[in-house]
Amino acid sequence: RFQIQRGKTDPTGYKSLGNCFRTIFHREGLLGFYKGIFPPILAETPKRAVKFFTFEQYKKLLGFASLPPGLAFAVAGLGCGLTEGVVVNPFEVVKVTLQTNRNAFTEQPSSFVQAREIIKTSGLGFQGLNKGLTATLGRHGVFNMVYFGFYFNVKNILPVNKDPNLEFLRKFGIGLVSGTIASIINIPFDVAKSRIQGPQPVPGEIKYRTCFKTMATVYKEEG
């Protein structure tokens, strides 16, 4: 919720992450932290299936291109991330719309009702259920490119441990670092996605329109 700010002039903006948590708890209760939880749960199974299936397919295709293994993993990660982004974007639109509803959890519409309302008012296109698709593609594409590229390259460099506990820690550590670096790099796309899919500062006026224009606006106004 915290990244769905609408600039420093937003009268309903949160002052800090702590202020965001306190305000949500005070106004919306404990369940306020779980708004929009159903769409990600619904998306999780197809998302994971698409991610790992397409990653393997892209790896096989890139095998014919004679790319260095490290680069092939990164490009395959980019490809599977872009494919994943297409699958999850409609779920993200519904999720963000529910999360920006500041009413109590029990007063907000269900995920299916919200999805029907979006389709009814804005359709299935880039102003409706696929709003912010470019930013979502960037978010998933960049994350998976960095994650898989870093993970498999470093995993092949660091020696395997015969001790199963140390081997678990080796893989866990590489995965943790990979995910952290990938998240740091892809977060601008995530912020742009949330601004585009979330409510605009002035009703009826679209301020956050495209991925890179939104990034430029956020940078100019907020640093």
Short mmCIF file of N, CA and C in Angstrom, two decimals, residues 95-195:
data_model
loop_
_atom_site.label_atom_id
_atom_site.label_comp_id
_atom_site.label_asym_id
_atom_site.label_seq_id
_atom_site.Cartn_x
_atom_site.Cartn_y
_atom_site.Cartn_z
N LYS A 95 -6.15 -6.60 -7.61
CA LYS A 95 -5.52 -6.52 -6.29
C LYS A 95 -5.27 -5.08 -5.87
N VAL A 96 -4.66 -4.29 -6.76
CA VAL A 96 -4.34 -2.90 -6.43
C VAL A 96 -5.62 -2.10 -6.20
N THR A 97 -6.65 -2.35 -7.02
CA THR A 97 -7.91 -1.64 -6.84
C THR A 97 -8.52 -1.93 -5.47
N LEU A 98 -8.45 -3.17 -5.03
CA LEU A 98 -8.97 -3.53 -3.72
C LEU A 98 -8.12 -2.91 -2.60
N GLN A 99 -6.81 -2.89 -2.79
CA GLN A 99 -5.93 -2.37 -1.75
C GLN A 99 -6.06 -0.87 -1.56
N THR A 100 -6.43 -0.16 -2.62
CA THR A 100 -6.57 1.29 -2.51
C THR A 100 -7.94 1.70 -1.98
N ASN A 101 -8.81 0.74 -1.78
CA ASN A 101 -10.11 1.00 -1.16
C ASN A 101 -9.89 1.14 0.35
N ARG A 102 -10.11 2.33 0.88
CA ARG A 102 -9.77 2.60 2.28
C ARG A 102 -10.93 2.34 3.24
N ASN A 103 -11.98 1.72 2.75
CA ASN A 103 -13.06 1.31 3.64
C ASN A 103 -12.63 0.09 4.44
N ALA A 104 -13.40 -0.26 5.43
CA ALA A 104 -13.11 -1.46 6.21
C ALA A 104 -13.15 -2.68 5.31
N PHE A 105 -12.42 -3.72 5.72
CA PHE A 105 -12.32 -4.95 4.92
C PHE A 105 -13.69 -5.53 4.60
N THR A 106 -14.58 -5.50 5.58
CA THR A 106 -15.91 -6.09 5.41
C THR A 106 -16.81 -5.26 4.49
N GLU A 107 -16.43 -4.01 4.22
CA GLU A 107 -17.26 -3.12 3.41
C GLU A 107 -16.85 -3.10 1.94
N GLN A 108 -15.70 -3.70 1.62
CA GLN A 108 -15.24 -3.63 0.24
C GLN A 108 -15.82 -4.78 -0.58
N PRO A 109 -15.90 -4.62 -1.90
CA PRO A 109 -16.46 -5.68 -2.75
C PRO A 109 -15.53 -6.88 -2.81
N SER A 110 -16.05 -8.01 -3.21
CA SER A 110 -15.22 -9.20 -3.38
C SER A 110 -14.35 -9.04 -4.63
N SER A 111 -13.38 -9.92 -4.78
CA SER A 111 -12.48 -9.86 -5.93
C SER A 111 -13.26 -10.02 -7.24
N PHE A 112 -14.23 -10.95 -7.26
CA PHE A 112 -14.99 -11.20 -8.49
C PHE A 112 -15.89 -10.02 -8.83
N VAL A 113 -16.50 -9.43 -7.82
CA VAL A 113 -17.34 -8.25 -8.05
C VAL A 113 -16.49 -7.09 -8.57
N GLN A 114 -15.31 -6.91 -7.98
CA GLN A 114 -14.42 -5.84 -8.41
C GLN A 114 -13.95 -6.06 -9.85
N ALA A 115 -13.63 -7.30 -10.19
CA ALA A 115 -13.19 -7.61 -11.56
C ALA A 115 -14.31 -7.32 -12.56
N ARG A 116 -15.53 -7.72 -12.23
CA ARG A 116 -16.67 -7.46 -13.12
C ARG A 116 -16.89 -5.97 -13.30
N GLU A 117 -16.72 -5.20 -12.23
CA GLU A 117 -16.90 -3.75 -12.29
C GLU A 117 -15.85 -3.11 -13.19
N ILE A 118 -14.60 -3.57 -13.09
CA ILE A 118 -13.53 -3.04 -13.93
C ILE A 118 -13.83 -3.32 -15.40
N ILE A 119 -14.24 -4.57 -15.69
CA ILE A 119 -14.55 -4.95 -17.07
C ILE A 119 -15.75 -4.16 -17.60
N LYS A 120 -16.75 -3.97 -16.74
CA LYS A 120 -17.97 -3.26 -17.15
C LYS A 120 -17.67 -1.80 -17.48
N THR A 121 -16.85 -1.15 -16.66
CA THR A 121 -16.60 0.28 -16.83
C THR A 121 -15.46 0.59 -17.79
N SER A 122 -14.44 -0.29 -17.84
CA SER A 122 -13.24 0.03 -18.62
C SER A 122 -12.84 -1.03 -19.63
N GLY A 123 -13.48 -2.20 -19.59
CA GLY A 123 -13.18 -3.24 -20.55
C GLY A 123 -11.98 -4.10 -20.17
N LEU A 124 -11.50 -4.85 -21.15
CA LEU A 124 -10.39 -5.77 -20.93
C LEU A 124 -9.04 -5.20 -21.37
N GLY A 125 -9.08 -4.03 -21.99
CA GLY A 125 -7.86 -3.47 -22.59
C GLY A 125 -6.96 -2.75 -21.62
N PHE A 126 -6.14 -1.83 -22.17
CA PHE A 126 -5.10 -1.16 -21.40
C PHE A 126 -5.64 -0.09 -20.46
N GLN A 127 -6.93 0.20 -20.52
CA GLN A 127 -7.55 1.09 -19.55
C GLN A 127 -8.39 0.30 -18.54
N GLY A 128 -8.49 -1.00 -18.77
CA GLY A 128 -9.31 -1.84 -17.90
C GLY A 128 -8.50 -2.91 -17.21
N LEU A 129 -8.83 -4.16 -17.51
CA LEU A 129 -8.23 -5.28 -16.78
C LEU A 129 -6.76 -5.50 -17.12
N ASN A 130 -6.26 -4.85 -18.16
CA ASN A 130 -4.84 -4.96 -18.50
C ASN A 130 -4.12 -3.61 -18.38
N LYS A 131 -4.66 -2.75 -17.54
CA LYS A 131 -4.01 -1.47 -17.28
C LYS A 131 -2.62 -1.70 -16.66
N GLY A 132 -1.65 -0.92 -17.10
CA GLY A 132 -0.31 -1.04 -16.53
C GLY A 132 0.47 -2.26 -16.98
N LEU A 133 0.08 -2.84 -18.12
CA LEU A 133 0.73 -4.07 -18.57
C LEU A 133 2.22 -3.88 -18.82
N THR A 134 2.60 -2.76 -19.42
CA THR A 134 4.02 -2.52 -19.72
C THR A 134 4.86 -2.50 -18.44
N ALA A 135 4.34 -1.83 -17.42
CA ALA A 135 5.07 -1.78 -16.15
C ALA A 135 5.15 -3.15 -15.49
N THR A 136 4.08 -3.93 -15.61
CA THR A 136 4.09 -5.29 -15.06
C THR A 136 5.09 -6.16 -15.81
N LEU A 137 5.15 -6.02 -17.14
CA LEU A 137 6.14 -6.74 -17.93
C LEU A 137 7.55 -6.37 -17.48
N GLY A 138 7.77 -5.07 -17.25
CA GLY A 138 9.08 -4.63 -16.79
C GLY A 138 9.41 -5.20 -15.43
N ARG A 139 8.42 -5.18 -14.53
CA ARG A 139 8.65 -5.69 -13.17
C ARG A 139 9.05 -7.15 -13.19
N HIS A 140 8.29 -7.99 -13.88
CA HIS A 140 8.57 -9.43 -13.88
C HIS A 140 9.76 -9.78 -14.78
N GLY A 141 9.88 -9.07 -15.90
CA GLY A 141 10.99 -9.35 -16.80
C GLY A 141 12.33 -9.05 -16.16
N VAL A 142 12.46 -7.86 -15.58
CA VAL A 142 13.72 -7.46 -14.94
C VAL A 142 14.03 -8.34 -13.74
N PHE A 143 13.01 -8.61 -12.92
CA PHE A 143 13.24 -9.43 -11.72
C PHE A 143 13.79 -10.80 -12.10
N ASN A 144 13.11 -11.48 -13.02
CA ASN A 144 13.52 -12.84 -13.37
C ASN A 144 14.84 -12.87 -14.13
N MET A 145 15.10 -11.84 -14.93
CA MET A 145 16.38 -11.76 -15.63
C MET A 145 17.53 -11.69 -14.64
N VAL A 146 17.40 -10.81 -13.65
CA VAL A 146 18.46 -10.66 -12.64
C VAL A 146 18.51 -11.88 -11.72
N TYR A 147 17.34 -12.35 -11.31
CA TYR A 147 17.30 -13.47 -10.36
C TYR A 147 17.92 -14.73 -10.94
N PHE A 148 17.42 -15.17 -12.09
CA PHE A 148 17.93 -16.42 -12.67
C PHE A 148 19.36 -16.25 -13.16
N GLY A 149 19.68 -15.10 -13.74
CA GLY A 149 21.04 -14.86 -14.21
C GLY A 149 22.04 -14.91 -13.07
N PHE A 150 21.73 -14.21 -11.99
CA PHE A 150 22.63 -14.18 -10.84
C PHE A 150 22.70 -15.53 -10.15
N TYR A 151 21.54 -16.13 -9.93
CA TYR A 151 21.47 -17.38 -9.16
C TYR A 151 22.29 -18.49 -9.81
N PHE A 152 22.04 -18.74 -11.09
CA PHE A 152 22.72 -19.87 -11.74
C PHE A 152 24.20 -19.59 -11.98
N ASN A 153 24.56 -18.33 -12.22
CA ASN A 153 25.97 -18.01 -12.41
C ASN A 153 26.76 -18.18 -11.12
N VAL A 154 26.22 -17.65 -10.02
CA VAL A 154 26.92 -17.75 -8.74
C VAL A 154 26.90 -19.19 -8.23
N LYS A 155 25.77 -19.88 -8.43
CA LYS A 155 25.66 -21.27 -7.96
C LYS A 155 26.72 -22.16 -8.61
N ASN A 156 27.03 -21.87 -9.85
CA ASN A 156 28.04 -22.67 -10.56
C ASN A 156 29.47 -22.29 -10.18
N ILE A 157 29.63 -21.09 -9.60
CA ILE A 157 30.96 -20.64 -9.20
C ILE A 157 31.33 -21.17 -7.81
N LEU A 158 30.36 -21.05 -6.89
CA LEU A 158 30.64 -21.49 -5.51
C LEU A 158 30.64 -23.01 -5.44
N PRO A 159 31.64 -23.60 -4.81
CA PRO A 159 31.74 -25.07 -4.77
C PRO A 159 30.60 -25.72 -4.00
N VAL A 160 30.19 -26.90 -4.46
CA VAL A 160 29.14 -27.67 -3.79
C VAL A 160 29.70 -28.27 -2.50
N ASN A 161 28.89 -28.25 -1.43
CA ASN A 161 29.29 -28.83 -0.15
C ASN A 161 28.75 -30.25 -0.03
N LYS A 162 29.58 -31.13 0.45
CA LYS A 162 29.14 -32.50 0.67
C LYS A 162 28.20 -32.61 1.86
N ASP A 163 28.39 -31.73 2.84
CA ASP A 163 27.49 -31.69 4.00
C ASP A 163 26.13 -31.14 3.54
N PRO A 164 25.04 -31.91 3.67
CA PRO A 164 23.73 -31.44 3.18
C PRO A 164 23.25 -30.16 3.84
N ASN A 165 23.61 -29.96 5.12
CA ASN A 165 23.21 -28.73 5.80
C ASN A 165 23.91 -27.51 5.22
N LEU A 166 25.21 -27.65 4.98
CA LEU A 166 25.97 -26.54 4.39
C LEU A 166 25.53 -26.30 2.94
N GLU A 167 25.19 -27.37 2.24
CA GLU A 167 24.73 -27.22 0.86
C GLU A 167 23.39 -26.49 0.82
N PHE A 168 22.52 -26.79 1.79
CA PHE A 168 21.25 -26.07 1.89
C PHE A 168 21.50 -24.58 2.14
N LEU A 169 22.41 -24.28 3.07
CA LEU A 169 22.73 -22.88 3.38
C LEU A 169 23.34 -22.17 2.17
N ARG A 170 24.15 -22.89 1.39
CA ARG A 170 24.74 -22.30 0.19
C ARG A 170 23.66 -21.88 -0.80
N LYS A 171 22.73 -22.79 -1.09
CA LYS A 171 21.67 -22.49 -2.04
C LYS A 171 20.71 -21.43 -1.49
N PHE A 172 20.43 -21.54 -0.20
CA PHE A 172 19.53 -20.56 0.44
C PHE A 172 20.15 -19.16 0.37
N GLY A 173 21.44 -19.07 0.68
CA GLY A 173 22.13 -17.79 0.66
C GLY A 173 22.16 -17.17 -0.73
N ILE A 174 22.45 -18.01 -1.73
CA ILE A 174 22.49 -17.50 -3.11
C ILE A 174 21.10 -17.03 -3.53
N GLY A 175 20.07 -17.80 -3.17
CA GLY A 175 18.71 -17.40 -3.51
C GLY A 175 18.30 -16.11 -2.82
N LEU A 176 18.71 -15.96 -1.56
CA LEU A 176 18.39 -14.75 -0.79
C LEU A 176 19.03 -13.52 -1.42
N VAL A 177 20.30 -13.64 -1.74
CA VAL A 177 21.01 -12.50 -2.36
C VAL A 177 20.44 -12.20 -3.74
N SER A 178 20.15 -13.25 -4.52
CA SER A 178 19.58 -13.07 -5.86
C SER A 178 18.26 -12.32 -5.80
N GLY A 179 17.38 -12.76 -4.89
CA GLY A 179 16.08 -12.12 -4.76
C GLY A 179 16.17 -10.69 -4.29
N THR A 180 17.12 -10.43 -3.37
CA THR A 180 17.29 -9.07 -2.85
C THR A 180 17.76 -8.12 -3.95
N ILE A 181 18.78 -8.53 -4.69
CA ILE A 181 19.30 -7.68 -5.78
C ILE A 181 18.23 -7.47 -6.84
N ALA A 182 17.52 -8.54 -7.21
CA ALA A 182 16.48 -8.43 -8.24
C ALA A 182 15.37 -7.48 -7.80
N SER A 183 15.00 -7.53 -6.52
CA SER A 183 13.93 -6.66 -6.01
C SER A 183 14.37 -5.20 -6.02
N ILE A 184 15.62 -4.95 -5.66
CA ILE A 184 16.13 -3.57 -5.65
C ILE A 184 16.11 -2.98 -7.06
N ILE A 185 16.48 -3.80 -8.03
CA ILE A 185 16.55 -3.31 -9.41
C ILE A 185 15.16 -3.14 -10.03
N ASN A 186 14.21 -4.01 -9.66
CA ASN A 186 12.91 -3.96 -10.35
C ASN A 186 11.87 -3.09 -9.64
N ILE A 187 12.18 -2.56 -8.46
CA ILE A 187 11.17 -1.83 -7.70
C ILE A 187 10.66 -0.57 -8.41
N PRO A 188 11.48 0.15 -9.22
CA PRO A 188 10.89 1.30 -9.95
C PRO A 188 9.74 0.89 -10.86
N PHE A 189 9.85 -0.28 -11.49
CA PHE A 189 8.76 -0.77 -12.33
C PHE A 189 7.53 -1.10 -11.47
N ASP A 190 7.76 -1.61 -10.27
CA ASP A 190 6.67 -1.97 -9.38
C ASP A 190 5.93 -0.72 -8.91
N VAL A 191 6.68 0.33 -8.59
CA VAL A 191 6.06 1.59 -8.18
C VAL A 191 5.26 2.18 -9.34
N ALA A 192 5.85 2.16 -10.54
CA ALA A 192 5.13 2.68 -11.72
C ALA A 192 3.84 1.89 -11.95
N LYS A 193 3.92 0.57 -11.81
CA LYS A 193 2.74 -0.28 -11.98
C LYS A 193 1.64 0.10 -10.99
N SER A 194 2.03 0.29 -9.74
CA SER A 194 1.04 0.61 -8.71
C SER A 194 0.42 1.98 -8.93
N ARG A 195 1.23 2.94 -9.38
CA ARG A 195 0.68 4.28 -9.63
C ARG A 195 -0.31 4.26 -10.80
#
